[in-house]
Amino acid sequence: MAFEAYATGRYSDREVADLLNREGYRTTGNWGERKFTKDTVNRMLKNVFYLGKTKYKGEIYPGKHEPLIDQDLFDKCQEVRSRRRSKSRALGGHKRVYIFSGLARCHICSLTLRCTATQSKGKWRYYRHIPDVRGHECSAPSQFMRADLLEKQWAEIISQIQLPEDWQQQIERLASDADERAALLKERSYAIEQMRRLTRLYRDLLIDESEFRQERERLSRK
Ligand SMILES: [Zn+2]
């Protein structure tokens, strides 16, 4: 019954356990009768014992008992498991990166922009200005812009920025006060580091997947 239920692909281990418990099934083992848990169901559905086989030191041997289920059903369960696993990985592992998260603001009301992605294809990321939703007053209307375009523009801008060769001397000339100079230098180096970080981050984002795979293969051949 557990195998049949799981093979439909509609139940998780936990749901199969609930189903068995509701029907009054209990595990039999060294600790007596227990309710099923997601772990006992997980182990059971992978156990070749139900195929009439036994496992000894990692090897599978034909057992002396009759199979309780057939191979097809067993295989179907393993297939469902691997499909569920890759599905949950695809959902959970997809983290989107927003360069301007918490930084981009509306130039009128200075409210930070919200980062969202379309649910349907999950393809487009957006920065959104939504003062009304957030209970904020702003003369600029609610609007959203595509994150990839905005970030590309930004990358073009920062690639143009060049610090003058003699920026240190310039600062020294401009700021005679020692503390002020130190603060300025600190701010400047922080800005440089920020720019460097953004450029690097952006370059990483620009590399598309096929490029990434090629690169990885190239490296792994070395
Ligand atoms: Zn605004």
PDB file of C-alpha atoms in Angstrom, residues 107-201:
ATOM      1  CA  HIS A 107      14.557  59.777  -6.172  1.00  0.00           C
ATOM      2  CA  ILE A 108      11.441  61.529  -4.886  1.00  0.00           C
ATOM      3  CA  CYS A 109      10.405  59.728  -1.728  1.00  0.00           C
ATOM      4  CA  SER A 110      13.661  57.781  -1.198  1.00  0.00           C
ATOM      5  CA  LEU A 111      11.739  54.593  -0.500  1.00  0.00           C
ATOM      6  CA  THR A 112      13.855  51.537  -1.273  1.00  0.00           C
ATOM      7  CA  LEU A 113      12.808  49.551  -4.316  1.00  0.00           C
ATOM      8  CA  ARG A 114      11.426  46.077  -3.912  1.00  0.00           C
ATOM      9  CA  CYS A 115      13.061  43.163  -5.718  1.00  0.00           C
ATOM     10  CA  THR A 116      10.712  40.656  -7.292  1.00  0.00           C
ATOM     11  CA  ALA A 117      10.743  38.084 -10.035  1.00  0.00           C
ATOM     12  CA  THR A 118       7.949  36.833 -12.242  1.00  0.00           C
ATOM     13  CA  GLN A 119       6.539  33.596 -10.927  1.00  0.00           C
ATOM     14  CA  SER A 120       5.404  32.035 -14.192  1.00  0.00           C
ATOM     15  CA  LYS A 121       8.687  31.497 -15.978  1.00  0.00           C
ATOM     16  CA  GLY A 122      10.848  32.958 -13.243  1.00  0.00           C
ATOM     17  CA  LYS A 123      12.822  34.582 -15.988  1.00  0.00           C
ATOM     18  CA  TRP A 124      12.581  38.265 -15.305  1.00  0.00           C
ATOM     19  CA  ARG A 125      13.690  40.062 -12.224  1.00  0.00           C
ATOM     20  CA  TYR A 126      12.338  43.490 -11.401  1.00  0.00           C
ATOM     21  CA  TYR A 127      12.927  46.428  -9.145  1.00  0.00           C
ATOM     22  CA  ARG A 128       9.605  47.856  -8.134  1.00  0.00           C
ATOM     23  CA  HIS A 129       8.545  51.172  -6.698  1.00  0.00           C
ATOM     24  CA  ILE A 130       5.332  50.489  -4.819  1.00  0.00           C
ATOM     25  CA  PRO A 131       4.630  53.365  -2.381  1.00  0.00           C
ATOM     26  CA  ASP A 132       0.875  52.687  -2.178  1.00  0.00           C
ATOM     27  CA  VAL A 133       1.285  49.037  -1.268  1.00  0.00           C
ATOM     28  CA  ARG A 134       3.723  49.970   1.449  1.00  0.00           C
ATOM     29  CA  GLY A 135       1.543  52.753   2.835  1.00  0.00           C
ATOM     30  CA  HIS A 136       3.810  55.506   1.602  1.00  0.00           C
ATOM     31  CA  GLU A 137       2.990  58.801  -0.070  1.00  0.00           C
ATOM     32  CA  CYS A 138       4.857  59.626  -3.251  1.00  0.00           C
ATOM     33  CA  SER A 139       4.077  61.748  -6.297  1.00  0.00           C
ATOM     34  CA  ALA A 140       5.829  59.225  -8.536  1.00  0.00           C
ATOM     35  CA  PRO A 141       3.491  56.432  -9.640  1.00  0.00           C
ATOM     36  CA  SER A 142       4.033  52.778  -8.870  1.00  0.00           C
ATOM     37  CA  GLN A 143       6.255  51.262 -11.478  1.00  0.00           C
ATOM     38  CA  PHE A 144       8.707  48.510 -12.090  1.00  0.00           C
ATOM     39  CA  MET A 145      11.777  48.106 -14.236  1.00  0.00           C
ATOM     40  CA  ARG A 146      13.615  45.102 -15.470  1.00  0.00           C
ATOM     41  CA  ALA A 147      16.560  44.368 -13.217  1.00  0.00           C
ATOM     42  CA  ASP A 148      18.792  42.975 -15.952  1.00  0.00           C
ATOM     43  CA  LEU A 149      18.558  46.184 -17.995  1.00  0.00           C
ATOM     44  CA  LEU A 150      19.125  48.416 -15.009  1.00  0.00           C
ATOM     45  CA  GLU A 151      22.115  46.418 -13.840  1.00  0.00           C
ATOM     46  CA  LYS A 152      23.586  46.409 -17.324  1.00  0.00           C
ATOM     47  CA  GLN A 153      23.325  50.184 -17.477  1.00  0.00           C
ATOM     48  CA  TRP A 154      24.995  50.408 -14.128  1.00  0.00           C
ATOM     49  CA  ALA A 155      27.791  48.121 -15.267  1.00  0.00           C
ATOM     50  CA  GLU A 156      28.373  50.399 -18.262  1.00  0.00           C
ATOM     51  CA  ILE A 157      28.535  53.418 -16.016  1.00  0.00           C
ATOM     52  CA  ILE A 158      30.992  51.953 -13.545  1.00  0.00           C
ATOM     53  CA  SER A 159      33.175  50.616 -16.330  1.00  0.00           C
ATOM     54  CA  GLN A 160      33.550  54.269 -17.437  1.00  0.00           C
ATOM     55  CA  ILE A 161      34.563  55.500 -14.037  1.00  0.00           C
ATOM     56  CA  GLN A 162      38.249  56.027 -13.728  1.00  0.00           C
ATOM     57  CA  LEU A 163      40.011  57.529 -10.821  1.00  0.00           C
ATOM     58  CA  PRO A 164      42.583  60.130 -11.729  1.00  0.00           C
ATOM     59  CA  GLU A 165      46.162  58.920 -11.436  1.00  0.00           C
ATOM     60  CA  ASP A 166      46.975  61.474  -8.814  1.00  0.00           C
ATOM     61  CA  TRP A 167      43.847  61.150  -6.755  1.00  0.00           C
ATOM     62  CA  GLN A 168      45.805  60.803  -3.553  1.00  0.00           C
ATOM     63  CA  GLN A 169      47.661  64.058  -4.090  1.00  0.00           C
ATOM     64  CA  GLN A 170      44.434  65.740  -5.058  1.00  0.00           C
ATOM     65  CA  ILE A 171      42.839  64.716  -1.843  1.00  0.00           C
ATOM     66  CA  GLU A 172      45.816  65.917   0.116  1.00  0.00           C
ATOM     67  CA  ARG A 173      45.629  69.270  -1.574  1.00  0.00           C
ATOM     68  CA  LEU A 174      41.909  69.558  -0.989  1.00  0.00           C
ATOM     69  CA  ALA A 175      41.806  68.418   2.595  1.00  0.00           C
ATOM     70  CA  SER A 176      44.374  70.062   4.736  1.00  0.00           C
ATOM     71  CA  ASP A 177      42.881  68.845   7.952  1.00  0.00           C
ATOM     72  CA  ALA A 178      44.386  65.483   8.866  1.00  0.00           C
ATOM     73  CA  ASP A 179      41.242  63.892  10.215  1.00  0.00           C
ATOM     74  CA  GLU A 180      39.227  65.021   7.296  1.00  0.00           C
ATOM     75  CA  ARG A 181      41.821  63.644   4.935  1.00  0.00           C
ATOM     76  CA  ALA A 182      41.844  60.293   6.668  1.00  0.00           C
ATOM     77  CA  ALA A 183      38.081  60.121   6.516  1.00  0.00           C
ATOM     78  CA  LEU A 184      38.107  60.984   2.846  1.00  0.00           C
ATOM     79  CA  LEU A 185      40.740  58.391   2.048  1.00  0.00           C
ATOM     80  CA  LYS A 186      38.834  55.795   3.922  1.00  0.00           C
ATOM     81  CA  GLU A 187      35.659  56.654   2.109  1.00  0.00           C
ATOM     82  CA  ARG A 188      37.435  56.591  -1.195  1.00  0.00           C
ATOM     83  CA  SER A 189      39.007  53.200  -0.713  1.00  0.00           C
ATOM     84  CA  TYR A 190      35.674  51.906   0.444  1.00  0.00           C
ATOM     85  CA  ALA A 191      34.085  53.219  -2.741  1.00  0.00           C
ATOM     86  CA  ILE A 192      36.794  51.616  -4.840  1.00  0.00           C
ATOM     87  CA  GLU A 193      36.274  48.319  -3.113  1.00  0.00           C
ATOM     88  CA  GLN A 194      32.537  48.606  -3.633  1.00  0.00           C
ATOM     89  CA  MET A 195      32.984  49.274  -7.320  1.00  0.00           C
ATOM     90  CA  ARG A 196      35.371  46.401  -7.663  1.00  0.00           C
ATOM     91  CA  ARG A 197      32.918  44.135  -5.924  1.00  0.00           C
ATOM     92  CA  LEU A 198      30.027  45.215  -8.101  1.00  0.00           C
ATOM     93  CA  THR A 199      32.012  44.813 -11.286  1.00  0.00           C
ATOM     94  CA  ARG A 200      33.050  41.352 -10.286  1.00  0.00           C
ATOM     95  CA  LEU A 201      29.540  40.450  -9.265  1.00  0.00           C
TER      96      LEU A 201
END
